Amino acid sequence: MIKSVGKIIRECREKQGLTIEKLAERAEVSDSYISRLERNNIANARVAKLADVANALGLDLADLFTDSKLDDPYTIELLKCLKEIPENKRQDISKSILKILKYHK
């Protein structure tokens, strides 16, 4: 699981145009901690620190532990946007997205 966490952090950081140093500053952790996370070099990462990093990226902690088929930054952003929409509107938008996907198959 930690492998996908590092990948998600790196891809989201890069998508936002953040350096390791800037992300570390936002998350109030060391540069080396972010670097080790991205390289999957932390065996026992603390949940609180992971939450700080996720929050600094505008993510929920749960977003770091998503299915590896859904862990690219654009899919994570789409899912986050859908979560923030009221349920009745979310259903309509989801139906529209599904129609688009079916059309492009």
mmCIF file of C-alpha atoms in Angstrom:
data_model
loop_
_atom_site.group_PDB
_atom_site.id
_atom_site.type_symbol
_atom_site.label_atom_id
_atom_site.label_comp_id
_atom_site.label_asym_id
_atom_site.label_seq_id
_atom_site.Cartn_x
_atom_site.Cartn_y
_atom_site.Cartn_z
ATOM 1 C CA MET A 1 0.000 0.000 0.000
ATOM 2 C CA ILE A 2 2.824 2.435 0.803
ATOM 3 C CA LYS A 3 4.039 2.202 -2.815
ATOM 4 C CA SER A 4 0.862 3.736 -4.150
ATOM 5 C CA VAL A 5 0.989 6.399 -1.430
ATOM 6 C CA GLY A 6 4.368 7.630 -2.651
ATOM 7 C CA LYS A 7 3.199 7.648 -6.251
ATOM 8 C CA ILE A 8 0.047 9.608 -5.410
ATOM 9 C CA ILE A 9 1.976 12.165 -3.362
ATOM 10 C CA ARG A 10 4.583 12.703 -6.085
ATOM 11 C CA GLU A 11 2.048 12.945 -8.918
ATOM 12 C CA CYS A 12 -0.240 15.323 -7.023
ATOM 13 C CA ARG A 13 2.720 17.462 -5.941
ATOM 14 C CA GLU A 14 4.005 17.683 -9.501
ATOM 15 C CA LYS A 15 0.534 18.382 -10.907
ATOM 16 C CA GLN A 16 0.265 21.341 -8.535
ATOM 17 C CA GLY A 17 3.721 22.574 -9.516
ATOM 18 C CA LEU A 18 5.080 22.171 -5.990
ATOM 19 C CA THR A 19 8.661 21.374 -5.132
ATOM 20 C CA ILE A 20 9.423 18.865 -2.409
ATOM 21 C CA GLU A 21 10.550 21.793 -0.270
ATOM 22 C CA LYS A 22 7.308 23.738 -0.770
ATOM 23 C CA LEU A 23 5.148 20.707 0.019
ATOM 24 C CA ALA A 24 7.226 19.995 3.124
ATOM 25 C CA GLU A 25 6.779 23.590 4.246
ATOM 26 C CA ARG A 26 2.991 23.419 3.731
ATOM 27 C CA ALA A 27 2.758 20.087 5.571
ATOM 28 C CA GLU A 28 5.162 21.185 8.316
ATOM 29 C CA VAL A 29 7.391 18.161 7.790
ATOM 30 C CA SER A 30 10.986 17.873 6.601
ATOM 31 C CA ASP A 31 12.027 17.822 2.964
ATOM 32 C CA SER A 32 13.641 14.462 3.534
ATOM 33 C CA TYR A 33 10.372 13.049 4.893
ATOM 34 C CA ILE A 34 8.550 13.980 1.670
ATOM 35 C CA SER A 35 11.407 12.621 -0.412
ATOM 36 C CA ARG A 36 11.418 9.331 1.504
ATOM 37 C CA LEU A 37 7.625 9.060 1.219
ATOM 38 C CA GLU A 38 7.789 9.557 -2.531
ATOM 39 C CA ARG A 39 10.508 6.906 -2.818
ATOM 40 C CA ASN A 40 8.491 4.550 -0.614
ATOM 41 C CA ASN A 41 11.330 4.514 1.882
ATOM 42 C CA ILE A 42 9.259 4.803 5.048
ATOM 43 C CA ALA A 43 8.175 1.541 6.569
ATOM 44 C CA ASN A 44 6.143 2.954 9.453
ATOM 45 C CA ALA A 45 4.820 6.331 8.335
ATOM 46 C CA ARG A 46 2.718 7.984 11.026
ATOM 47 C CA VAL A 47 -0.912 8.568 10.120
ATOM 48 C CA ALA A 48 -0.849 12.115 11.506
ATOM 49 C CA LYS A 49 2.083 13.079 9.289
ATOM 50 C CA LEU A 50 0.486 11.420 6.248
ATOM 51 C CA ALA A 51 -2.684 13.391 6.984
ATOM 52 C CA ASP A 52 -0.632 16.608 7.116
ATOM 53 C CA VAL A 53 0.899 15.823 3.725
ATOM 54 C CA ALA A 54 -2.496 14.913 2.242
ATOM 55 C CA ASN A 55 -4.037 18.134 3.579
ATOM 56 C CA ALA A 56 -1.160 20.181 2.163
ATOM 57 C CA LEU A 57 -2.011 18.686 -1.237
ATOM 58 C CA GLY A 58 -5.714 19.412 -0.791
ATOM 59 C CA LEU A 59 -6.498 15.722 -0.384
ATOM 60 C CA ASP A 60 -8.233 13.645 2.227
ATOM 61 C CA LEU A 61 -6.087 11.038 3.958
ATOM 62 C CA ALA A 62 -8.251 8.334 2.360
ATOM 63 C CA ASP A 63 -7.232 9.609 -1.098
ATOM 64 C CA LEU A 64 -3.713 8.302 -0.443
ATOM 65 C CA PHE A 65 -5.057 4.772 -0.053
ATOM 66 C CA THR A 66 -7.204 4.540 -3.158
ATOM 67 C CA ASP A 67 -7.313 1.611 -5.552
ATOM 68 C CA SER A 68 -4.157 1.647 -7.676
ATOM 69 C CA LYS A 69 -6.304 1.788 -10.817
ATOM 70 C CA LEU A 70 -7.723 5.112 -9.610
ATOM 71 C CA ASP A 71 -4.625 6.734 -8.153
ATOM 72 C CA ASP A 72 -3.733 9.251 -10.857
ATOM 73 C CA PRO A 73 -4.133 12.880 -9.756
ATOM 74 C CA TYR A 74 -6.916 13.671 -12.245
ATOM 75 C CA THR A 75 -9.115 10.784 -11.104
ATOM 76 C CA ILE A 76 -8.491 11.692 -7.466
ATOM 77 C CA GLU A 77 -9.464 15.294 -8.219
ATOM 78 C CA LEU A 78 -12.629 14.173 -10.046
ATOM 79 C CA LEU A 79 -13.654 11.929 -7.144
ATOM 80 C CA LYS A 80 -12.987 14.735 -4.679
ATOM 81 C CA CYS A 81 -15.131 17.125 -6.712
ATOM 82 C CA LEU A 82 -17.935 14.587 -6.861
ATOM 83 C CA LYS A 83 -17.788 14.094 -3.083
ATOM 84 C CA GLU A 84 -18.282 17.835 -2.528
ATOM 85 C CA ILE A 85 -21.429 18.120 -4.663
ATOM 86 C CA PRO A 86 -24.871 17.650 -3.045
ATOM 87 C CA GLU A 87 -26.172 14.132 -3.629
ATOM 88 C CA ASN A 88 -28.984 14.982 -6.056
ATOM 89 C CA LYS A 89 -26.657 17.030 -8.279
ATOM 90 C CA ARG A 90 -23.882 14.436 -7.941
ATOM 91 C CA GLN A 91 -26.185 11.750 -9.314
ATOM 92 C CA ASP A 92 -27.060 13.896 -12.348
ATOM 93 C CA ILE A 93 -23.398 14.697 -12.996
ATOM 94 C CA SER A 94 -22.408 11.051 -12.559
ATOM 95 C CA LYS A 95 -25.077 10.024 -15.081
ATOM 96 C CA SER A 96 -23.705 12.578 -17.547
ATOM 97 C CA ILE A 97 -20.143 11.366 -17.060
ATOM 98 C CA LEU A 98 -21.272 7.769 -17.600
ATOM 99 C CA LYS A 99 -23.025 8.751 -20.841
ATOM 100 C CA ILE A 100 -19.828 10.406 -22.052
ATOM 101 C CA LEU A 101 -17.779 7.343 -21.140
ATOM 102 C CA LYS A 102 -20.197 4.998 -22.891
ATOM 103 C CA TYR A 103 -20.127 7.207 -25.976
ATOM 104 C CA HIS A 104 -16.314 7.045 -26.138
ATOM 105 C CA LYS A 105 -16.026 3.261 -25.844
#
